[in-house]
PDB file of C-alpha atoms in Angstrom:
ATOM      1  CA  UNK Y   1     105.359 190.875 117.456  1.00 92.00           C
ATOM      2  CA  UNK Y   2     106.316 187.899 119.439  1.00 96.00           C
ATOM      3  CA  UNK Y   3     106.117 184.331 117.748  1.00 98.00           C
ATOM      4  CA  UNK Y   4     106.278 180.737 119.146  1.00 98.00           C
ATOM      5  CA  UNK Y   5     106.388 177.871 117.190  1.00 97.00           C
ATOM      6  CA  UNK Y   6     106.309 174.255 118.273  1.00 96.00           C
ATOM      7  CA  UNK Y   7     108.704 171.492 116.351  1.00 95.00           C
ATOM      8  CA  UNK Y   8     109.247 167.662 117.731  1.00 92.00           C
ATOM      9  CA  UNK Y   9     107.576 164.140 116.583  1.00 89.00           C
ATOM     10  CA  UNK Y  10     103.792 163.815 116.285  1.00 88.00           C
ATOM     11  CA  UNK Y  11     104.410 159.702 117.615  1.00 90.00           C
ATOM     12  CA  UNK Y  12     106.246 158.234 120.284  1.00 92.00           C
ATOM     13  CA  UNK Y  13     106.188 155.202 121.405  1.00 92.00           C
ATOM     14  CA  UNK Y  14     105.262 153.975 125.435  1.00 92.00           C
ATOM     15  CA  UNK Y  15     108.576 154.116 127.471  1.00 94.00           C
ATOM     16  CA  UNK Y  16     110.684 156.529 124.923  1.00 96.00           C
ATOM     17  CA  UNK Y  17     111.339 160.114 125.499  1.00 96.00           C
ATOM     18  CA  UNK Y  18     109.451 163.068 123.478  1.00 96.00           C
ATOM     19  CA  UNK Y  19     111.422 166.130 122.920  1.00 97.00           C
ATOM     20  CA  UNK Y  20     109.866 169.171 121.782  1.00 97.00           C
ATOM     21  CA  UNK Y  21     111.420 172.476 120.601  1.00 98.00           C
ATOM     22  CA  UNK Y  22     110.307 176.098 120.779  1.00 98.00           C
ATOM     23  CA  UNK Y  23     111.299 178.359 118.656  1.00 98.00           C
ATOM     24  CA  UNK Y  24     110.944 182.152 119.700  1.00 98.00           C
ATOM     25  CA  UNK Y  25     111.140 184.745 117.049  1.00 98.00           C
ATOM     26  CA  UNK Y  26     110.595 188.806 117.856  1.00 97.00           C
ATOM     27  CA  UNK Y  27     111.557 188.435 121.450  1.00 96.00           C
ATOM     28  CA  UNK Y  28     114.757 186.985 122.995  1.00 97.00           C
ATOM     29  CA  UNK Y  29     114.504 184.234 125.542  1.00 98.00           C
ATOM     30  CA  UNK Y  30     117.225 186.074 127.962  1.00 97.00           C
ATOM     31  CA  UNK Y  31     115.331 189.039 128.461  1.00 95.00           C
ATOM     32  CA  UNK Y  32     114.135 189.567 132.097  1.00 93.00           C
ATOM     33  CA  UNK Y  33     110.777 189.680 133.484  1.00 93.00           C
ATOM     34  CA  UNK Y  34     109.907 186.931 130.906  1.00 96.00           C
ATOM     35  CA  UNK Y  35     109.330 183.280 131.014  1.00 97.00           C
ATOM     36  CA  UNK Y  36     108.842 180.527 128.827  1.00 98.00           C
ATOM     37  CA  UNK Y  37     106.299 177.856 129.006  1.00 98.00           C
ATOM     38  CA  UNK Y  38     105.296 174.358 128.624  1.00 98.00           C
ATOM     39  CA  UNK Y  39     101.588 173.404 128.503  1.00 98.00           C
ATOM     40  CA  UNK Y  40      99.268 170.786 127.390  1.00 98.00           C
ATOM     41  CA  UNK Y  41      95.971 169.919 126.690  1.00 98.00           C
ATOM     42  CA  UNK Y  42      95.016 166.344 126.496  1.00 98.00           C
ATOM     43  CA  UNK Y  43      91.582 165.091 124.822  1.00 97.00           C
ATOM     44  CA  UNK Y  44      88.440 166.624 126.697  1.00 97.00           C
ATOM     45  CA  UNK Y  45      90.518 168.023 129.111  1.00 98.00           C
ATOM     46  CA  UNK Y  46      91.339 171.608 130.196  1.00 98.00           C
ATOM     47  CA  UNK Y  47      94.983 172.897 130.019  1.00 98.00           C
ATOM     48  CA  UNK Y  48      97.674 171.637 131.948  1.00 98.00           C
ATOM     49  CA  UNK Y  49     100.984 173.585 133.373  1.00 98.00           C
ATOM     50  CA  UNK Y  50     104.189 171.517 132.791  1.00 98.00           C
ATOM     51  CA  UNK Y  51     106.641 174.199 133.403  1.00 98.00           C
ATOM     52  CA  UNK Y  52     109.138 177.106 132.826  1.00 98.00           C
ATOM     53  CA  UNK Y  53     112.246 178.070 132.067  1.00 98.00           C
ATOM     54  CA  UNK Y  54     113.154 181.887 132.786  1.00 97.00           C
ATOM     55  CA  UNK Y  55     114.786 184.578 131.346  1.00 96.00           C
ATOM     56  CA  UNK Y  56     117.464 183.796 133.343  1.00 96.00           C
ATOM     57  CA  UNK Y  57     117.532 179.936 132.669  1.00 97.00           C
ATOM     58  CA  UNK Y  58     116.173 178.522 135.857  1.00 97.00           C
ATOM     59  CA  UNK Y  59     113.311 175.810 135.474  1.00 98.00           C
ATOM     60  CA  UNK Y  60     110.184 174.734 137.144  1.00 98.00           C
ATOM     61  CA  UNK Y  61     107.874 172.096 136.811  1.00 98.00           C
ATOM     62  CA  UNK Y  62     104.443 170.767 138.439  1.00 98.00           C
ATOM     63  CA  UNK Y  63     105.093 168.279 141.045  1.00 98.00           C
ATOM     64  CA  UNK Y  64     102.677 165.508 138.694  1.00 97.00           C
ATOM     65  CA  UNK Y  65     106.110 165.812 136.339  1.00 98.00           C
ATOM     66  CA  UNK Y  66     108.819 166.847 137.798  1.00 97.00           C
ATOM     67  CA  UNK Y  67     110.345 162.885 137.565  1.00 98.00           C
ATOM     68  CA  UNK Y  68     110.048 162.392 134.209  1.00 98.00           C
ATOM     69  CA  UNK Y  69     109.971 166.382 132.589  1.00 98.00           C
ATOM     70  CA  UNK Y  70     113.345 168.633 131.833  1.00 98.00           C
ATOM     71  CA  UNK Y  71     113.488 172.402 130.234  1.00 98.00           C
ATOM     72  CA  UNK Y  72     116.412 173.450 128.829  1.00 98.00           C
ATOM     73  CA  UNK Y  73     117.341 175.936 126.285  1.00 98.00           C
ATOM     74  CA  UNK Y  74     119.648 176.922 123.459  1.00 98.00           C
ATOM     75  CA  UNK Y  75     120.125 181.044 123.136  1.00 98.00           C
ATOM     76  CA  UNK Y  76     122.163 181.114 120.160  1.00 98.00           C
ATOM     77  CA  UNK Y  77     119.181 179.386 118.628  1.00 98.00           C
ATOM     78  CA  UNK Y  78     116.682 181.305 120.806  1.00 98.00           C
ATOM     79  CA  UNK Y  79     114.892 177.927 121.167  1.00 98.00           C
ATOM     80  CA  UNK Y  80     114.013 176.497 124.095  1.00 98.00           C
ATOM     81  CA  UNK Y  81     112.919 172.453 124.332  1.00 98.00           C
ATOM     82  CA  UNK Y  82     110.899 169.779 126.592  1.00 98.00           C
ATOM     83  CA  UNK Y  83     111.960 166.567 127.252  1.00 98.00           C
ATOM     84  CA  UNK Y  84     109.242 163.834 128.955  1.00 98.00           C
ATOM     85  CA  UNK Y  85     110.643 160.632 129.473  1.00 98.00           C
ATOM     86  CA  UNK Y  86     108.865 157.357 130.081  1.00 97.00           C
ATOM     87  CA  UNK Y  87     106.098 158.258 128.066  1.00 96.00           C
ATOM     88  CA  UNK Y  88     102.539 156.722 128.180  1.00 96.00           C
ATOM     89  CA  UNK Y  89      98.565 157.257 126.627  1.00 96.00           C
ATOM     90  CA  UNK Y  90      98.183 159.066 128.887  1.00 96.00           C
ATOM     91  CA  UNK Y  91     100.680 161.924 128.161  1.00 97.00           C
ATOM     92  CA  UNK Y  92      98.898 161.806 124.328  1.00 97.00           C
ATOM     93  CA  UNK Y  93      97.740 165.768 124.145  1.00 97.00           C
ATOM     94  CA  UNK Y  94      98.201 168.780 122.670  1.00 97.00           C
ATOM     95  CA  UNK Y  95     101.601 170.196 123.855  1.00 98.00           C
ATOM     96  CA  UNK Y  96     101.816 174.574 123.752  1.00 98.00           C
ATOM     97  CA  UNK Y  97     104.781 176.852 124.295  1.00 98.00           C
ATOM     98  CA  UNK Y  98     104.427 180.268 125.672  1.00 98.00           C
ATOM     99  CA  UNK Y  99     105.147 183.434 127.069  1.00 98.00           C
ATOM    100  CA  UNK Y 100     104.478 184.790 130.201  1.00 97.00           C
ATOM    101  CA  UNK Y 101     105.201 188.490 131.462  1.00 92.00           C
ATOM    102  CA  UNK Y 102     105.599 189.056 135.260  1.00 89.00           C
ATOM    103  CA  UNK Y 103     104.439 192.888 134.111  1.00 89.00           C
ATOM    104  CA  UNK Y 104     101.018 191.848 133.249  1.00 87.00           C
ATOM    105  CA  UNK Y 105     100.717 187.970 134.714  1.00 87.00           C
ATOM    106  CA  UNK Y 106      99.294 186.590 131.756  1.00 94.00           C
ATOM    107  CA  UNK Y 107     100.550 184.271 128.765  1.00 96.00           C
ATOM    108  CA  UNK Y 108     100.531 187.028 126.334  1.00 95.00           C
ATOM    109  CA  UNK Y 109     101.863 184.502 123.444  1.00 97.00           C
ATOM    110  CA  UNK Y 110     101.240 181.222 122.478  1.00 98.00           C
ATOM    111  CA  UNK Y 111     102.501 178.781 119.988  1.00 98.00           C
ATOM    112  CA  UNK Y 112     100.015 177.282 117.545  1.00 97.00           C
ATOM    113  CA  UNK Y 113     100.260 173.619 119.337  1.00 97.00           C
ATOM    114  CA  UNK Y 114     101.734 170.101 118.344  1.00 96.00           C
ATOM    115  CA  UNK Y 115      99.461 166.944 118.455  1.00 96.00           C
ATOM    116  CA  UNK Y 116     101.507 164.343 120.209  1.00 96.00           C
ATOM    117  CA  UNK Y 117     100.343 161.132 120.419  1.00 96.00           C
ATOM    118  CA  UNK Y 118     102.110 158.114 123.069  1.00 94.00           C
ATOM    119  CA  UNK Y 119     101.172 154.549 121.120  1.00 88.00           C
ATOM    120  CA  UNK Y 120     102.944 152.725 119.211  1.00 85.00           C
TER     121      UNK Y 120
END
């Protein structure tokens, strides 16, 4: 069984950079056909894509935040971690990690969320 788990600060303040780390356990974060998510869902509002990192380490964001967004990972750690710079209100949501399998094309596994809040 496949677990995610989210870890980073629930507060950051307008203009500083969050950083959020997955933590994968059951499943390494090398392993083809496999890649490893970013999503959020702010207040009232459906679920947003952020972007990916794959098995192989390249990256891939949503246009919206591809300025201020990096993925990057750590495999001896089998973590992998966000970074949003410039924060604002309006990045305050709930921030997900996950998995998605090119075998079936669907997030199979999800991380249980992080509350993140921009505001001083």
């Amino acid at each position: 069984q496949v677990q995610l788990q989210e870890s980073g600060p629930g507060l950051v303040k307008p203009s500083q950079t969050l950083s959020l780390t997955c933590t994968v356990s059951g499943g390494s974060i090398t392993t083809n056909y496999v890649s490893w998510h970013w999503i959020r869902q702010p207040p009232g509002k459906g679920l947003e894509w952020i972007g990916a990192i794959s098995g192989s380490g390249s990256t891939y964001y949503t246009p919206s935040l591809k300025s201020r967004a990096s993925i990057s990972r750590d495999t001896s750690k089998n973590q992998f971690t966000l970074q949003l710079r410039s924060v604002t209100p309006e990045d305050t949501a709930v921030y997900y990690c996950a998995r998605r399998s090119s075998i079936n094309a669907v997030y199979d596994y999800w991380g249980q969320g992080t509350q993140v809040t921009g505001s001083s």
